[in-house]
Every structure is written in structure tokens, then in C-alpha cells.
PDB file of C-alpha atoms in Angstrom:
ATOM      1  CA  GLU A 211      -0.817  10.097   1.857  1.00  0.00           C
ATOM      2  CA  ASP A 212      -0.609   6.621   1.058  1.00  0.00           C
ATOM      3  CA  GLN A 213      -2.566   4.156   3.197  1.00  0.00           C
ATOM      4  CA  VAL A 214      -2.974   0.818   3.685  1.00  0.00           C
ATOM      5  CA  THR A 215      -6.013  -0.591   6.242  1.00  0.00           C
ATOM      6  CA  GLN A 216      -6.461  -4.386   6.598  1.00  0.00           C
ATOM      7  CA  SER A 217      -9.931  -5.554   8.130  1.00  0.00           C
ATOM      8  CA  PRO A 218     -10.925  -7.121   9.976  1.00  0.00           C
ATOM      9  CA  GLU A 219      -8.240  -6.894  13.091  1.00  0.00           C
ATOM     10  CA  ALA A 220      -8.876 -10.133  14.217  1.00  0.00           C
ATOM     11  CA  LEU A 221     -11.258 -13.238  12.850  1.00  0.00           C
ATOM     12  CA  ARG A 222     -11.653 -16.017  14.747  1.00  0.00           C
ATOM     13  CA  LEU A 223     -12.623 -19.286  12.353  1.00  0.00           C
ATOM     14  CA  GLN A 224     -13.664 -22.861  13.016  1.00  0.00           C
ATOM     15  CA  GLU A 225     -11.553 -25.295  11.485  1.00  0.00           C
ATOM     16  CA  GLY A 226     -13.033 -25.581   7.362  1.00  0.00           C
ATOM     17  CA  GLU A 227     -14.462 -22.410   8.065  1.00  0.00           C
ATOM     18  CA  SER A 228     -13.494 -20.264   4.804  1.00  0.00           C
ATOM     19  CA  SER A 229     -13.473 -16.332   5.048  1.00  0.00           C
ATOM     20  CA  SER A 230     -11.457 -13.439   3.222  1.00  0.00           C
ATOM     21  CA  LEU A 231      -9.413 -11.081   4.383  1.00  0.00           C
ATOM     22  CA  ASN A 232      -9.675  -7.400   2.798  1.00  0.00           C
ATOM     23  CA  CYS A 233      -6.470  -5.041   2.287  1.00  0.00           C
ATOM     24  CA  SER A 234      -7.865  -1.438   0.530  1.00  0.00           C
ATOM     25  CA  TYR A 235      -4.901   0.755  -0.085  1.00  0.00           C
ATOM     26  CA  THR A 236      -4.617   4.074  -1.338  1.00  0.00           C
ATOM     27  CA  VAL A 237      -0.910   4.579  -3.103  1.00  0.00           C
ATOM     28  CA  SER A 238      -0.214   6.987  -5.858  1.00  0.00           C
ATOM     29  CA  GLY A 239       0.864   4.815  -8.595  1.00  0.00           C
ATOM     30  CA  LEU A 240       0.991   1.019  -7.404  1.00  0.00           C
ATOM     31  CA  ARG A 241       3.688  -1.222  -8.409  1.00  0.00           C
ATOM     32  CA  GLY A 242       3.075  -4.403  -6.815  1.00  0.00           C
ATOM     33  CA  LEU A 243       0.994  -5.223  -3.347  1.00  0.00           C
ATOM     34  CA  PHE A 244       2.479  -8.001  -1.506  1.00  0.00           C
ATOM     35  CA  TRP A 245       1.228 -10.347   1.178  1.00  0.00           C
ATOM     36  CA  TYR A 246       3.022 -11.943   4.270  1.00  0.00           C
ATOM     37  CA  ARG A 247       2.342 -14.364   7.125  1.00  0.00           C
ATOM     38  CA  GLN A 248       4.037 -13.773  10.556  1.00  0.00           C
ATOM     39  CA  ASP A 249       4.206 -16.238  13.048  1.00  0.00           C
ATOM     40  CA  PRO A 250       4.057 -15.030  17.197  1.00  0.00           C
ATOM     41  CA  GLY A 251       7.644 -14.166  17.926  1.00  0.00           C
ATOM     42  CA  LYS A 252       8.803 -14.271  14.088  1.00  0.00           C
ATOM     43  CA  GLY A 253       9.411 -12.324  11.229  1.00  0.00           C
ATOM     44  CA  PRO A 254       7.075 -11.735   8.734  1.00  0.00           C
ATOM     45  CA  GLU A 255       6.804 -14.895   5.713  1.00  0.00           C
ATOM     46  CA  PHE A 256       6.506 -13.804   2.275  1.00  0.00           C
ATOM     47  CA  LEU A 257       3.791 -15.552   0.774  1.00  0.00           C
ATOM     48  CA  PHE A 258       2.100 -13.689  -2.896  1.00  0.00           C
ATOM     49  CA  THR A 259       3.272 -10.490  -5.170  1.00  0.00           C
ATOM     50  CA  LEU A 260      -0.067  -9.461  -7.044  1.00  0.00           C
ATOM     51  CA  TYR A 261       1.656  -6.590  -9.889  1.00  0.00           C
ATOM     52  CA  SER A 262      -1.591  -6.119 -11.656  1.00  0.00           C
ATOM     53  CA  ALA A 263      -5.382  -5.703 -10.854  1.00  0.00           C
ATOM     54  CA  GLY A 264      -6.961  -8.986 -12.073  1.00  0.00           C
ATOM     55  CA  GLU A 265      -4.110 -11.076 -10.843  1.00  0.00           C
ATOM     56  CA  GLU A 266      -4.476 -14.093  -8.588  1.00  0.00           C
ATOM     57  CA  LYS A 267      -2.290 -16.611  -6.924  1.00  0.00           C
ATOM     58  CA  GLU A 268      -2.608 -19.404  -5.215  1.00  0.00           C
ATOM     59  CA  LYS A 269      -0.706 -21.599  -2.168  1.00  0.00           C
ATOM     60  CA  GLU A 270      -2.445 -24.250  -0.501  1.00  0.00           C
ATOM     61  CA  ARG A 271      -5.531 -23.067   1.224  1.00  0.00           C
ATOM     62  CA  LEU A 272      -4.659 -19.496   0.455  1.00  0.00           C
ATOM     63  CA  LYS A 273      -5.867 -17.072  -2.518  1.00  0.00           C
ATOM     64  CA  ALA A 274      -5.006 -13.708  -2.843  1.00  0.00           C
ATOM     65  CA  THR A 275      -6.803 -11.216  -5.345  1.00  0.00           C
ATOM     66  CA  LEU A 276      -6.371  -7.551  -6.275  1.00  0.00           C
ATOM     67  CA  THR A 277      -8.659  -4.927  -7.727  1.00  0.00           C
ATOM     68  CA  LYS A 278      -7.599  -0.866  -8.359  1.00  0.00           C
ATOM     69  CA  LYS A 279      -8.800  -0.468  -4.913  1.00  0.00           C
ATOM     70  CA  GLU A 280      -7.780  -3.572  -2.917  1.00  0.00           C
ATOM     71  CA  SER A 281      -6.852  -7.394  -2.468  1.00  0.00           C
ATOM     72  CA  PHE A 282      -8.509 -10.413  -0.661  1.00  0.00           C
ATOM     73  CA  LEU A 283      -6.686 -13.145   0.676  1.00  0.00           C
ATOM     74  CA  HIS A 284      -8.884 -16.195   0.807  1.00  0.00           C
ATOM     75  CA  ILE A 285      -8.607 -18.418   2.994  1.00  0.00           C
ATOM     76  CA  THR A 286     -10.350 -22.036   2.184  1.00  0.00           C
ATOM     77  CA  ALA A 287     -11.212 -24.871   4.452  1.00  0.00           C
ATOM     78  CA  PRO A 288      -8.500 -23.503   7.073  1.00  0.00           C
ATOM     79  CA  LYS A 289      -6.706 -25.777  10.036  1.00  0.00           C
ATOM     80  CA  PRO A 290      -5.819 -24.724  13.019  1.00  0.00           C
ATOM     81  CA  GLU A 291      -1.969 -24.302  11.356  1.00  0.00           C
ATOM     82  CA  ASP A 292      -3.388 -21.131   9.371  1.00  0.00           C
ATOM     83  CA  SER A 293      -3.429 -19.375  12.500  1.00  0.00           C
ATOM     84  CA  ALA A 294      -1.279 -16.220  12.087  1.00  0.00           C
ATOM     85  CA  THR A 295      -1.234 -12.710  11.360  1.00  0.00           C
ATOM     86  CA  TYR A 296      -1.739 -11.870   7.823  1.00  0.00           C
ATOM     87  CA  LEU A 297      -0.151  -8.891   6.735  1.00  0.00           C
ATOM     88  CA  CYS A 298      -0.259  -6.777   3.176  1.00  0.00           C
ATOM     89  CA  ALA A 299       1.833  -4.285   2.002  1.00  0.00           C
ATOM     90  CA  ALA A 300       1.483  -1.968  -0.998  1.00  0.00           C
ATOM     91  CA  LEU A 301       4.581  -0.566  -2.957  1.00  0.00           C
ATOM     92  CA  ARG A 302       4.840   2.643  -4.356  1.00  0.00           C
ATOM     93  CA  SER A 303       6.075   2.947  -8.081  1.00  0.00           C
ATOM     94  CA  ASN A 304       8.135   6.932  -8.091  1.00  0.00           C
ATOM     95  CA  ASP A 305      10.036   5.878  -5.047  1.00  0.00           C
ATOM     96  CA  TYR A 306       9.528   2.110  -3.778  1.00  0.00           C
ATOM     97  CA  LYS A 307       8.058   3.047  -0.829  1.00  0.00           C
ATOM     98  CA  LEU A 308       6.780  -0.357   0.594  1.00  0.00           C
ATOM     99  CA  SER A 309       3.769   0.734   2.848  1.00  0.00           C
ATOM    100  CA  PHE A 310       2.542  -2.147   5.479  1.00  0.00           C
ATOM    101  CA  GLY A 311      -1.299  -2.348   7.119  1.00  0.00           C
ATOM    102  CA  ALA A 312      -1.349  -3.580  10.759  1.00  0.00           C
ATOM    103  CA  GLY A 313      -2.220  -7.049   9.509  1.00  0.00           C
ATOM    104  CA  THR A 314      -5.197  -8.942  10.520  1.00  0.00           C
ATOM    105  CA  THR A 315      -4.708 -11.847  13.125  1.00  0.00           C
ATOM    106  CA  VAL A 316      -6.721 -15.139  12.467  1.00  0.00           C
ATOM    107  CA  THR A 317      -7.322 -17.854  14.805  1.00  0.00           C
ATOM    108  CA  VAL A 318      -8.545 -20.976  13.296  1.00  0.00           C
ATOM    109  CA  ARG A 319     -10.401 -23.538  15.800  1.00  0.00           C
ATOM    110  CA  ALA A 320     -10.449 -27.189  15.384  1.00  0.00           C
TER     111      ALA A 320
ATOM    112  CA  ASP B 166      13.998 -19.548   4.304  1.00  0.00           C
ATOM    113  CA  ALA B 167      16.458 -16.474   3.632  1.00  0.00           C
ATOM    114  CA  GLY B 168      19.617 -16.643   5.252  1.00  0.00           C
ATOM    115  CA  ILE B 169      19.006 -13.429   8.015  1.00  0.00           C
ATOM    116  CA  THR B 170      19.995 -13.803  11.178  1.00  0.00           C
ATOM    117  CA  GLN B 171      19.584 -10.666  13.824  1.00  0.00           C
ATOM    118  CA  SER B 172      21.800 -10.135  17.027  1.00  0.00           C
ATOM    119  CA  PRO B 173      20.653  -9.767  20.009  1.00  0.00           C
ATOM    120  CA  ARG B 174      17.654 -11.750  19.719  1.00  0.00           C
ATOM    121  CA  HIS B 175      16.316  -9.836  22.792  1.00  0.00           C
ATOM    122  CA  LYS B 176      17.807  -6.782  25.129  1.00  0.00           C
ATOM    123  CA  VAL B 177      16.979  -4.902  27.770  1.00  0.00           C
ATOM    124  CA  THR B 178      18.346  -1.384  28.392  1.00  0.00           C
ATOM    125  CA  GLU B 179      18.282   1.794  30.409  1.00  0.00           C
ATOM    126  CA  THR B 180      17.249   5.358  28.301  1.00  0.00           C
ATOM    127  CA  GLY B 181      20.484   7.096  27.533  1.00  0.00           C
ATOM    128  CA  THR B 182      22.742   4.155  26.656  1.00  0.00           C
ATOM    129  CA  PRO B 183      23.496   3.652  23.113  1.00  0.00           C
ATOM    130  CA  VAL B 184      22.269   0.109  21.744  1.00  0.00           C
ATOM    131  CA  THR B 185      23.361  -1.757  18.204  1.00  0.00           C
ATOM    132  CA  LEU B 186      21.240  -3.805  16.484  1.00  0.00           C
ATOM    133  CA  ARG B 187      23.357  -6.593  14.269  1.00  0.00           C
ATOM    134  CA  CYS B 188      22.057  -7.934  10.731  1.00  0.00           C
ATOM    135  CA  HIS B 189      23.838 -10.654   9.045  1.00  0.00           C
ATOM    136  CA  GLN B 190      22.681 -11.819   5.541  1.00  0.00           C
ATOM    137  CA  THR B 191      24.033 -15.005   3.385  1.00  0.00           C
ATOM    138  CA  GLU B 192      21.909 -14.283   0.365  1.00  0.00           C
ATOM    139  CA  ASN B 193      24.579 -11.134  -1.115  1.00  0.00           C
ATOM    140  CA  HIS B 194      21.403  -8.823  -1.884  1.00  0.00           C
ATOM    141  CA  ARG B 195      22.446  -5.416  -2.252  1.00  0.00           C
ATOM    142  CA  TYR B 196      19.291  -3.968  -0.208  1.00  0.00           C
ATOM    143  CA  MET B 197      19.180  -4.467   3.469  1.00  0.00           C
ATOM    144  CA  TYR B 198      16.360  -2.391   5.641  1.00  0.00           C
ATOM    145  CA  TRP B 199      15.982  -2.095   9.190  1.00  0.00           C
ATOM    146  CA  TYR B 200      11.958  -1.719  10.559  1.00  0.00           C
ATOM    147  CA  ARG B 201      10.558  -1.329  13.465  1.00  0.00           C
ATOM    148  CA  GLN B 202       6.970  -2.926  14.517  1.00  0.00           C
ATOM    149  CA  ASP B 203       4.508  -1.440  16.800  1.00  0.00           C
ATOM    150  CA  PRO B 204       1.203  -2.834  18.108  1.00  0.00           C
ATOM    151  CA  GLY B 205      -1.210  -1.408  16.000  1.00  0.00           C
ATOM    152  CA  HIS B 206       0.975   0.054  13.428  1.00  0.00           C
ATOM    153  CA  GLY B 207       2.130  -1.723  10.423  1.00  0.00           C
ATOM    154  CA  LEU B 208       5.826  -2.077  10.080  1.00  0.00           C
ATOM    155  CA  ARG B 209       7.637   1.291  10.016  1.00  0.00           C
ATOM    156  CA  LEU B 210      11.078   2.132   7.487  1.00  0.00           C
ATOM    157  CA  ILE B 211      13.889   3.433   9.711  1.00  0.00           C
ATOM    158  CA  HIS B 212      16.774   3.251   7.196  1.00  0.00           C
ATOM    159  CA  TYR B 213      17.531   1.164   4.187  1.00  0.00           C
ATOM    160  CA  SER B 214      20.811   0.605   2.415  1.00  0.00           C
ATOM    161  CA  TYR B 215      21.756   0.196  -1.190  1.00  0.00           C
ATOM    162  CA  GLY B 216      25.186  -0.912  -1.245  1.00  0.00           C
ATOM    163  CA  VAL B 217      28.475  -0.812   0.878  1.00  0.00           C
ATOM    164  CA  LYS B 218      28.447   2.531   2.394  1.00  0.00           C
ATOM    165  CA  ASP B 219      25.277   3.520   1.133  1.00  0.00           C
ATOM    166  CA  THR B 220      22.159   4.276   3.059  1.00  0.00           C
ATOM    167  CA  ASP B 221      18.987   6.940   3.339  1.00  0.00           C
ATOM    168  CA  LYS B 222      16.532   7.566   5.837  1.00  0.00           C
ATOM    169  CA  GLY B 223      12.926   6.173   6.211  1.00  0.00           C
ATOM    170  CA  GLU B 224       9.922   7.277   7.412  1.00  0.00           C
ATOM    171  CA  VAL B 225      10.949   6.967  11.443  1.00  0.00           C
ATOM    172  CA  SER B 226      14.555   7.484  11.563  1.00  0.00           C
ATOM    173  CA  ASP B 227      14.870  10.346  14.088  1.00  0.00           C
ATOM    174  CA  GLY B 228      17.237   9.030  17.189  1.00  0.00           C
ATOM    175  CA  TYR B 229      18.483   6.242  14.898  1.00  0.00           C
ATOM    176  CA  SER B 230      21.804   5.865  12.769  1.00  0.00           C
ATOM    177  CA  VAL B 231      22.842   2.820  10.774  1.00  0.00           C
ATOM    178  CA  SER B 232      26.212   2.045   9.156  1.00  0.00           C
ATOM    179  CA  ARG B 233      27.302  -0.669   6.457  1.00  0.00           C
ATOM    180  CA  SER B 234      30.874  -1.485   5.945  1.00  0.00           C
ATOM    181  CA  LYS B 235      30.166  -5.082   4.433  1.00  0.00           C
ATOM    182  CA  THR B 236      27.571  -6.212   2.016  1.00  0.00           C
ATOM    183  CA  GLU B 237      26.618  -9.013   4.699  1.00  0.00           C
ATOM    184  CA  ASP B 238      26.179  -6.466   7.810  1.00  0.00           C
ATOM    185  CA  PHE B 239      24.029  -3.808   8.307  1.00  0.00           C
ATOM    186  CA  LEU B 240      23.797  -1.939  11.858  1.00  0.00           C
ATOM    187  CA  LEU B 241      21.562  -0.263  13.376  1.00  0.00           C
ATOM    188  CA  THR B 242      22.365   2.242  16.170  1.00  0.00           C
ATOM    189  CA  LEU B 243      20.081   3.992  19.244  1.00  0.00           C
ATOM    190  CA  GLU B 244      23.027   6.805  19.933  1.00  0.00           C
ATOM    191  CA  SER B 245      20.742   7.626  23.559  1.00  0.00           C
ATOM    192  CA  ALA B 246      17.897   5.029  23.721  1.00  0.00           C
ATOM    193  CA  THR B 247      14.259   6.512  24.696  1.00  0.00           C
ATOM    194  CA  SER B 248      11.387   4.634  26.107  1.00  0.00           C
ATOM    195  CA  SER B 249       9.705   5.390  22.798  1.00  0.00           C
ATOM    196  CA  GLN B 250      12.167   3.320  20.920  1.00  0.00           C
ATOM    197  CA  THR B 251      10.756   0.198  22.817  1.00  0.00           C
ATOM    198  CA  SER B 252      10.190  -2.233  19.905  1.00  0.00           C
ATOM    199  CA  VAL B 253      10.373  -5.007  17.620  1.00  0.00           C
ATOM    200  CA  TYR B 254      12.613  -4.752  15.003  1.00  0.00           C
ATOM    201  CA  PHE B 255      13.460  -6.679  11.583  1.00  0.00           C
ATOM    202  CA  CYS B 256      15.631  -6.294   8.993  1.00  0.00           C
ATOM    203  CA  ALA B 257      15.407  -7.183   5.576  1.00  0.00           C
ATOM    204  CA  ILE B 258      16.944  -8.246   2.748  1.00  0.00           C
ATOM    205  CA  SER B 259      16.276  -7.683  -0.913  1.00  0.00           C
ATOM    206  CA  GLU B 260      18.066  -7.953  -4.521  1.00  0.00           C
ATOM    207  CA  SER B 261      16.652  -4.897  -5.713  1.00  0.00           C
ATOM    208  CA  ARG B 262      13.741  -1.941  -4.567  1.00  0.00           C
ATOM    209  CA  ALA B 263      11.713  -1.679  -7.667  1.00  0.00           C
ATOM    210  CA  THR B 264       9.890  -4.956  -7.899  1.00  0.00           C
ATOM    211  CA  ASP B 265      11.732  -7.325  -5.603  1.00  0.00           C
ATOM    212  CA  THR B 266      10.434  -9.396  -2.698  1.00  0.00           C
ATOM    213  CA  GLN B 267      11.804  -8.227   0.767  1.00  0.00           C
ATOM    214  CA  TYR B 268      12.659 -11.327   2.849  1.00  0.00           C
ATOM    215  CA  PHE B 269      12.809 -10.697   6.739  1.00  0.00           C
ATOM    216  CA  GLY B 270      14.782 -11.746   9.712  1.00  0.00           C
ATOM    217  CA  PRO B 271      13.727 -12.935  12.930  1.00  0.00           C
ATOM    218  CA  GLY B 272      13.169  -9.945  14.712  1.00  0.00           C
ATOM    219  CA  THR B 273      15.196  -8.273  17.928  1.00  0.00           C
ATOM    220  CA  ARG B 274      13.112  -7.369  20.446  1.00  0.00           C
ATOM    221  CA  LEU B 275      14.189  -4.215  22.536  1.00  0.00           C
ATOM    222  CA  THR B 276      12.778  -2.782  25.668  1.00  0.00           C
ATOM    223  CA  VAL B 277      14.133   0.638  26.818  1.00  0.00           C
ATOM    224  CA  LEU B 278      13.420   1.022  30.821  1.00  0.00           C
TER     225      LEU B 278
END
């Protein structure tokens, strides 16, 4: 059965304290790995798509990387406005089912 | 932001009553999806549509039905709401299912008493 597991569940950071979020997946035939950001009371907002192991994507203080078993979202020198829940999702190639992890809630203190 | 609106944004209803949630898009995307989001769970697919009048079930479709009579509108109906359907419901859209990103609406918070 497909599974997407995110860790940690919650992460509290001091402003400027870099860290990484983990998304490990067991999906038969990965077609793509997606990262979203979700603010309280809002819908998920797309950040990145990664398609193959070794691929990296960057946006401001965020960098996403992909291996054959997991993806990492690195937050460099975070600011309070980076506080949000970060979701990852794995797209399966045979039927295009998108499986989501439960998310990591990041809180950045000034 | 993708042009997706959901209505209502909040609803409180009683067990056994019918409920319809609406998703409206202005992007002319072919695919539309309904998800539910519950604490401790990832987003779970309820139903999706790949064109007008073309729909299929997702992983948690029991107790839900959908309809799509126009490209821009996708309706989710709970025929007889139950407390287990208390959740936040999100609509999403994409141009294709194979590789395209799904873009999400703002959500509807539904409480069934």
C-alpha cells in the first residue's frame, strides 16, 4: 500500500535557524513528488514538483531535494513568515493517484 | 492564485440533512477534484472529474456523490450527512492528471451535529 510519511510532525525554529523537513514515500512507480505550503484556514499552495532522484528546486529560502525513497525540504535562515504547515504528496505513475502526507507544522519565532 | 472559489466557506448542519458544496473555477482546467482534510490524516481524495459529466471515485467516496454539468462547476453532495463527515473540504483543479500540479481552493469547513 502506498504510504507518504512526513517528519517531524511539528518543528519550532528560531528566526535564522536552518532546518530540514523529511518526506519518505513508498509508492509503486513515482511519477512526481509535490510540496505545498498551507497557512491556517487556507488551501494548500503549490511550491515545487520533483520528478527524478537527484533533482533540486529552490524558491527563496526553500530548497526541495529528491532521492529514490525520500524528499527533503530545507529551510535556510527562516523568517516568521515561513511559519506554516508543509505538505508533501507522491503521484503514482500507473493510475496518477496523489497520496498526501499529514504535514509538518513549522513555527518560526522572531 | 488559481481562480478557484468554494461555497459556502463554512456550514453547520444536522445529521441526516442533505448538503451540497460548490466549487467554481475560472481556469478552464479539465480535471477537478474533491478532497477532505482531517487532523492526523493527509488530504484524501473523495471524487474527481475529467470532463463534463465524467466523474470517478476516489479512496473515500462512500456517502458522497458529485456532479459536473459545466466545465467550471463541480458539486459535492452529502445525501444524508453524518458526524463522521465533519471535515474541511477542498476542491482542486489541474489541466491533466499525469504530471500537472493540482491547485487548491480555499476550502469549506463543514460541521455535522
